[in-house]
mmCIF file of C-alpha atoms in Angstrom:
data_model
loop_
_atom_site.group_PDB
_atom_site.id
_atom_site.type_symbol
_atom_site.label_atom_id
_atom_site.label_comp_id
_atom_site.label_asym_id
_atom_site.label_seq_id
_atom_site.Cartn_x
_atom_site.Cartn_y
_atom_site.Cartn_z
ATOM 1 C CA SER B 1 -0.939 40.488 -74.092
ATOM 2 C CA GLN B 2 -0.921 43.546 -72.302
ATOM 3 C CA GLN B 3 -1.810 47.185 -72.788
ATOM 4 C CA GLY B 4 1.184 49.423 -73.891
ATOM 5 C CA GLU B 5 1.191 53.071 -72.768
ATOM 6 C CA GLU B 6 2.330 55.276 -75.271
ATOM 7 C CA ASP B 7 4.003 58.681 -74.925
ATOM 8 C CA PRO B 8 3.346 61.608 -75.576
ATOM 9 C CA GLN B 9 -0.382 61.517 -76.528
ATOM 10 C CA ALA B 10 -0.010 63.979 -79.319
ATOM 11 C CA LEU B 11 3.409 65.193 -81.317
ATOM 12 C CA SER B 12 3.878 67.911 -83.588
ATOM 13 C CA ILE B 13 7.031 68.566 -85.780
ATOM 14 C CA GLN B 14 8.088 70.022 -88.736
ATOM 15 C CA GLU B 15 8.901 68.017 -91.961
ATOM 16 C CA GLY B 16 12.587 66.472 -91.706
ATOM 17 C CA GLU B 17 12.828 66.519 -87.989
ATOM 18 C CA ASN B 18 12.868 63.210 -86.301
ATOM 19 C CA ALA B 19 10.163 61.930 -84.216
ATOM 20 C CA THR B 20 10.358 59.835 -81.186
ATOM 21 C CA MET B 21 7.572 58.305 -79.451
ATOM 22 C CA ASN B 22 7.788 55.821 -76.159
ATOM 23 C CA CYS B 23 6.038 52.839 -74.940
ATOM 24 C CA SER B 24 5.904 51.559 -71.500
ATOM 25 C CA TYR B 25 4.512 48.285 -70.302
ATOM 26 C CA LYS B 26 4.361 46.191 -66.947
ATOM 27 C CA THR B 27 5.115 42.852 -67.393
ATOM 28 C CA SER B 28 7.639 40.497 -69.189
ATOM 29 C CA ILE B 29 7.165 40.110 -72.708
ATOM 30 C CA ASN B 30 8.021 37.972 -75.808
ATOM 31 C CA ASN B 31 7.728 40.703 -77.943
ATOM 32 C CA LEU B 32 6.834 44.331 -78.493
ATOM 33 C CA GLN B 33 5.143 45.369 -81.842
ATOM 34 C CA TRP B 34 4.443 49.305 -83.209
ATOM 35 C CA TYR B 35 1.650 49.780 -85.455
ATOM 36 C CA ARG B 36 0.520 52.952 -87.505
ATOM 37 C CA GLN B 37 -2.934 54.030 -88.361
ATOM 38 C CA ASN B 38 -3.636 56.620 -90.896
ATOM 39 C CA SER B 39 -6.701 58.597 -90.326
ATOM 40 C CA GLY B 40 -9.926 56.531 -90.923
ATOM 41 C CA ARG B 41 -8.133 53.520 -92.130
ATOM 42 C CA GLY B 42 -6.755 50.001 -91.005
ATOM 43 C CA LEU B 43 -3.748 48.997 -89.005
ATOM 44 C CA VAL B 44 -0.593 48.642 -90.486
ATOM 45 C CA HIS B 45 2.090 46.665 -88.909
ATOM 46 C CA LEU B 46 5.544 48.709 -88.704
ATOM 47 C CA ILE B 47 8.009 46.508 -86.624
ATOM 48 C CA LEU B 48 8.566 43.519 -84.146
ATOM 49 C CA ILE B 49 11.106 43.461 -81.535
ATOM 50 C CA ARG B 50 11.795 40.682 -79.640
ATOM 51 C CA SER B 51 12.777 40.666 -75.920
ATOM 52 C CA ASN B 52 16.240 39.584 -76.851
ATOM 53 C CA GLU B 53 16.809 42.522 -79.162
ATOM 54 C CA ARG B 54 17.799 45.518 -77.912
ATOM 55 C CA GLU B 55 17.570 47.907 -81.373
ATOM 56 C CA LYS B 56 15.734 47.195 -84.735
ATOM 57 C CA HIS B 57 15.919 49.151 -87.954
ATOM 58 C CA SER B 58 13.494 49.256 -90.784
ATOM 59 C CA GLY B 59 14.091 51.815 -93.638
ATOM 60 C CA ARG B 60 13.482 55.518 -91.518
ATOM 61 C CA LEU B 61 12.331 53.854 -88.663
ATOM 62 C CA ARG B 62 14.561 52.854 -85.618
ATOM 63 C CA VAL B 63 13.081 50.872 -82.766
ATOM 64 C CA THR B 64 14.856 50.355 -79.365
ATOM 65 C CA LEU B 65 13.682 48.204 -76.331
ATOM 66 C CA ASP B 66 14.844 48.168 -72.729
ATOM 67 C CA THR B 67 13.639 45.273 -70.908
ATOM 68 C CA SER B 68 15.174 46.408 -67.718
ATOM 69 C CA LYS B 69 13.285 49.523 -67.988
ATOM 70 C CA LYS B 70 10.034 47.943 -69.643
ATOM 71 C CA SER B 71 9.984 50.613 -72.325
ATOM 72 C CA SER B 72 10.490 50.963 -76.096
ATOM 73 C CA SER B 73 10.834 53.979 -78.355
ATOM 74 C CA LEU B 74 10.134 54.313 -82.217
ATOM 75 C CA LEU B 75 12.280 56.948 -83.731
ATOM 76 C CA ILE B 76 11.240 58.135 -87.268
ATOM 77 C CA THR B 77 14.081 59.720 -88.909
ATOM 78 C CA ALA B 78 13.643 62.745 -91.714
ATOM 79 C CA SER B 79 9.879 62.919 -91.261
ATOM 80 C CA ARG B 80 7.405 63.487 -94.233
ATOM 81 C CA ALA B 81 3.935 64.586 -94.162
ATOM 82 C CA GLU B 82 2.718 61.108 -95.073
ATOM 83 C CA ASP B 83 4.229 59.792 -91.702
ATOM 84 C CA THR B 84 0.953 61.702 -90.267
ATOM 85 C CA ALA B 85 -0.705 59.210 -88.219
ATOM 86 C CA SER B 86 -1.287 57.631 -84.756
ATOM 87 C CA TYR B 87 1.270 54.935 -83.552
ATOM 88 C CA PHE B 88 0.335 52.203 -81.193
ATOM 89 C CA CYS B 89 2.555 49.812 -79.297
ATOM 90 C CA VAL B 90 1.520 46.415 -78.311
ATOM 91 C CA THR B 91 3.222 43.755 -76.089
ATOM 92 C CA VAL B 92 2.845 40.115 -76.328
ATOM 93 C CA GLY B 93 3.712 38.189 -73.337
ATOM 94 C CA ILE B 94 5.915 35.306 -72.598
ATOM 95 C CA GLN B 95 3.004 33.000 -72.623
ATOM 96 C CA GLY B 96 2.122 34.251 -76.115
ATOM 97 C CA ALA B 97 -1.069 35.790 -76.889
ATOM 98 C CA GLN B 98 -4.107 35.607 -79.429
ATOM 99 C CA LYS B 99 -5.643 39.216 -78.647
ATOM 100 C CA LEU B 100 -3.912 42.340 -78.880
ATOM 101 C CA VAL B 101 -4.839 45.219 -76.476
ATOM 102 C CA PHE B 102 -4.309 48.643 -77.682
ATOM 103 C CA GLY B 103 -3.432 51.751 -75.898
ATOM 104 C CA GLN B 104 -4.354 55.471 -76.613
ATOM 105 C CA GLY B 105 -1.401 55.740 -79.213
ATOM 106 C CA THR B 106 0.604 58.789 -80.045
ATOM 107 C CA ARG B 107 -0.899 61.086 -82.778
ATOM 108 C CA LEU B 108 1.893 62.303 -84.757
ATOM 109 C CA THR B 109 1.620 65.522 -87.138
ATOM 110 C CA ILE B 110 4.044 66.407 -89.508
ATOM 111 C CA ASN B 111 3.921 69.983 -90.595
ATOM 112 C CA PRO B 112 4.810 71.153 -94.093
ATOM 113 C CA GLY V 1 1.148 38.461 -98.831
ATOM 114 C CA ALA V 2 -1.041 38.492 -95.989
ATOM 115 C CA VAL V 3 -3.784 40.653 -97.177
ATOM 116 C CA VAL V 4 -7.093 41.219 -95.370
ATOM 117 C CA SER V 5 -10.094 42.903 -96.974
ATOM 118 C CA GLN V 6 -13.182 44.244 -95.735
ATOM 119 C CA HIS V 7 -16.520 45.024 -97.381
ATOM 120 C CA PRO V 8 -18.229 47.482 -97.476
ATOM 121 C CA SER V 9 -15.566 50.127 -96.639
ATOM 122 C CA TRP V 10 -18.106 52.261 -95.428
ATOM 123 C CA VAL V 11 -22.218 52.039 -94.874
ATOM 124 C CA ILE V 12 -24.841 54.201 -93.801
ATOM 125 C CA CYS V 13 -28.045 52.857 -92.575
ATOM 126 C CA LYS V 14 -31.353 53.719 -90.829
ATOM 127 C CA SER V 15 -31.998 53.236 -87.254
ATOM 128 C CA GLY V 16 -33.023 49.813 -86.512
ATOM 129 C CA THR V 17 -31.774 47.932 -89.760
ATOM 130 C CA SER V 18 -29.050 45.355 -89.440
ATOM 131 C CA VAL V 19 -25.778 45.681 -91.313
ATOM 132 C CA LYS V 20 -23.439 42.966 -92.296
ATOM 133 C CA ILE V 21 -19.515 43.494 -92.626
ATOM 134 C CA GLU V 22 -17.304 40.986 -94.135
ATOM 135 C CA CYS V 23 -13.689 40.418 -93.434
ATOM 136 C CA ARG V 24 -11.707 38.315 -95.670
ATOM 137 C CA SER V 25 -8.298 37.078 -95.568
ATOM 138 C CA LEU V 26 -7.087 36.745 -99.226
ATOM 139 C CA ASP V 27 -4.069 35.116 -99.348
ATOM 140 C CA PHE V 28 -3.613 33.099 -96.537
ATOM 141 C CA GLN V 29 -5.907 30.848 -94.037
ATOM 142 C CA ALA V 30 -7.191 32.704 -91.159
ATOM 143 C CA THR V 31 -7.869 30.236 -88.195
ATOM 144 C CA THR V 32 -8.432 33.316 -85.864
ATOM 145 C CA MET V 33 -10.069 36.693 -86.586
ATOM 146 C CA PHE V 34 -10.592 39.573 -84.649
ATOM 147 C CA TRP V 35 -13.509 42.208 -84.737
ATOM 148 C CA TYR V 36 -12.398 45.742 -82.947
ATOM 149 C CA ARG V 37 -14.429 48.985 -82.504
ATOM 150 C CA GLN V 38 -12.858 52.234 -82.916
ATOM 151 C CA PHE V 39 -14.730 55.699 -81.868
ATOM 152 C CA PRO V 40 -12.957 58.908 -83.183
ATOM 153 C CA LYS V 41 -9.925 59.809 -81.566
ATOM 154 C CA GLN V 42 -9.982 56.699 -79.621
ATOM 155 C CA SER V 43 -8.071 53.528 -79.398
ATOM 156 C CA LEU V 44 -9.095 50.291 -80.669
ATOM 157 C CA MET V 45 -11.370 48.043 -78.815
ATOM 158 C CA LEU V 46 -11.045 44.401 -79.076
ATOM 159 C CA MET V 47 -15.112 43.290 -79.420
ATOM 160 C CA ALA V 48 -14.513 39.644 -79.946
ATOM 161 C CA THR V 49 -12.151 36.615 -81.025
ATOM 162 C CA SER V 50 -13.636 33.988 -83.364
ATOM 163 C CA ASN V 51 -11.933 30.816 -84.314
ATOM 164 C CA GLU V 52 -13.236 29.141 -87.714
ATOM 165 C CA GLY V 53 -15.659 26.776 -86.941
ATOM 166 C CA SER V 54 -16.859 27.682 -83.435
ATOM 167 C CA LYS V 55 -18.649 30.344 -81.428
ATOM 168 C CA ALA V 56 -16.958 33.750 -80.826
ATOM 169 C CA THR V 57 -15.677 34.667 -77.673
ATOM 170 C CA TYR V 58 -17.078 38.019 -76.688
ATOM 171 C CA GLU V 59 -15.216 40.915 -74.575
ATOM 172 C CA GLN V 60 -16.750 42.092 -71.514
ATOM 173 C CA GLY V 61 -19.566 44.215 -72.236
ATOM 174 C CA VAL V 62 -20.215 43.398 -75.771
ATOM 175 C CA GLU V 63 -23.458 41.958 -76.614
ATOM 176 C CA LYS V 64 -23.268 38.826 -78.730
ATOM 177 C CA ASP V 65 -26.988 38.978 -79.529
ATOM 178 C CA LYS V 66 -26.720 42.557 -81.056
ATOM 179 C CA PHE V 67 -23.139 41.952 -82.693
ATOM 180 C CA LEU V 68 -23.480 38.401 -84.581
ATOM 181 C CA ILE V 69 -20.235 36.882 -85.694
ATOM 182 C CA ASN V 70 -19.967 33.921 -88.182
ATOM 183 C CA HIS V 71 -16.429 32.439 -88.904
ATOM 184 C CA ALA V 72 -17.959 29.765 -91.171
ATOM 185 C CA SER V 73 -14.568 29.363 -93.478
ATOM 186 C CA LEU V 74 -10.957 29.909 -93.072
ATOM 187 C CA THR V 75 -11.087 32.932 -95.316
ATOM 188 C CA LEU V 76 -13.851 34.695 -94.283
ATOM 189 C CA SER V 77 -15.651 36.227 -91.241
ATOM 190 C CA THR V 78 -18.743 38.252 -90.930
ATOM 191 C CA LEU V 79 -20.001 40.760 -88.246
ATOM 192 C CA THR V 80 -23.732 41.675 -88.167
ATOM 193 C CA VAL V 81 -24.745 44.679 -86.382
ATOM 194 C CA THR V 82 -28.306 43.983 -85.802
ATOM 195 C CA SER V 83 -31.084 46.713 -84.986
ATOM 196 C CA ALA V 84 -28.398 49.191 -85.410
ATOM 197 C CA HIS V 85 -28.968 52.748 -83.555
ATOM 198 C CA PRO V 86 -26.919 55.555 -83.563
ATOM 199 C CA GLU V 87 -24.859 54.828 -80.753
ATOM 200 C CA ASP V 88 -23.482 51.903 -82.909
ATOM 201 C CA SER V 89 -21.879 54.387 -85.500
ATOM 202 C CA SER V 90 -18.493 53.604 -85.273
ATOM 203 C CA PHE V 91 -15.210 52.541 -87.203
ATOM 204 C CA TYR V 92 -15.129 48.638 -87.491
ATOM 205 C CA ILE V 93 -11.592 46.825 -88.072
ATOM 206 C CA CYS V 94 -10.829 43.138 -88.402
ATOM 207 C CA SER V 95 -7.745 41.442 -87.982
ATOM 208 C CA ALA V 96 -6.701 37.780 -89.097
ATOM 209 C CA SER V 97 -4.203 35.455 -87.802
ATOM 210 C CA SER V 98 -2.850 32.210 -89.453
ATOM 211 C CA GLY V 99 -1.749 30.977 -85.563
ATOM 212 C CA LEU V 100 1.407 29.565 -87.472
ATOM 213 C CA THR V 101 3.725 31.768 -85.191
ATOM 214 C CA PHE V 102 4.338 32.058 -81.931
ATOM 215 C CA TYR V 103 2.951 35.389 -81.438
ATOM 216 C CA ASN V 104 -0.043 34.948 -83.642
ATOM 217 C CA GLU V 105 0.730 38.186 -86.014
ATOM 218 C CA GLN V 106 -2.322 39.675 -86.703
ATOM 219 C CA PHE V 107 -2.821 41.238 -90.407
ATOM 220 C CA PHE V 108 -5.846 44.047 -90.400
ATOM 221 C CA GLY V 109 -8.092 45.087 -92.589
ATOM 222 C CA PRO V 110 -8.488 48.601 -93.987
ATOM 223 C CA GLY V 111 -12.134 49.246 -91.594
ATOM 224 C CA THR V 112 -15.422 49.792 -92.253
ATOM 225 C CA ARG V 113 -17.102 53.051 -91.218
ATOM 226 C CA LEU V 114 -20.577 52.661 -90.079
ATOM 227 C CA THR V 115 -22.990 55.656 -89.631
ATOM 228 C CA VAL V 116 -26.409 54.964 -88.400
ATOM 229 C CA LEU V 117 -29.124 57.590 -89.019
#
């Protein structure tokens, strides 16, 4: 797998607003995955989008994938205080992969 | 399904002692387990990949004699930090994969916070 580069590094918004995080990568992929990590906790797998998909929804999450631009975005709608966490994207190459390489992530803070 | 546990969730030890951390897949058989380390406000760094019944593969820069990994069964892997020092203080996270999907989805444990005094 390869490292995804998340942007921005930190994001602070008011509760109820939407949060958008971006991820860029360099080579062809089989799929891209987003994970969430609450402070001092393990990781939670949020969503996986395959290379032949352009958009995927899961509850308040919307993920888009643009393979021509080698980028993905994660949108969290109607943010809540419990969405405060770090978000990471990871890509799996077309060969498949065992190990995941994490970028620095986006630290999202939802202000009440 | 796909639950991974870690024990202990936190541990404090004296410098020079050894600490063992357990990682268990509770409802599936994990052919592969991974160990990560995370320093405060930093990303997860993969330390090693362990396949059941074989020796772990360590990432560059990770001392295999210091971080002993045992994956003796399909549901349990252990990481032993030998002769721990304060610089080993970190958050250690394991993940497990059944290897049954092409993308080898990993399920993460809740992590173990190690503090070495």
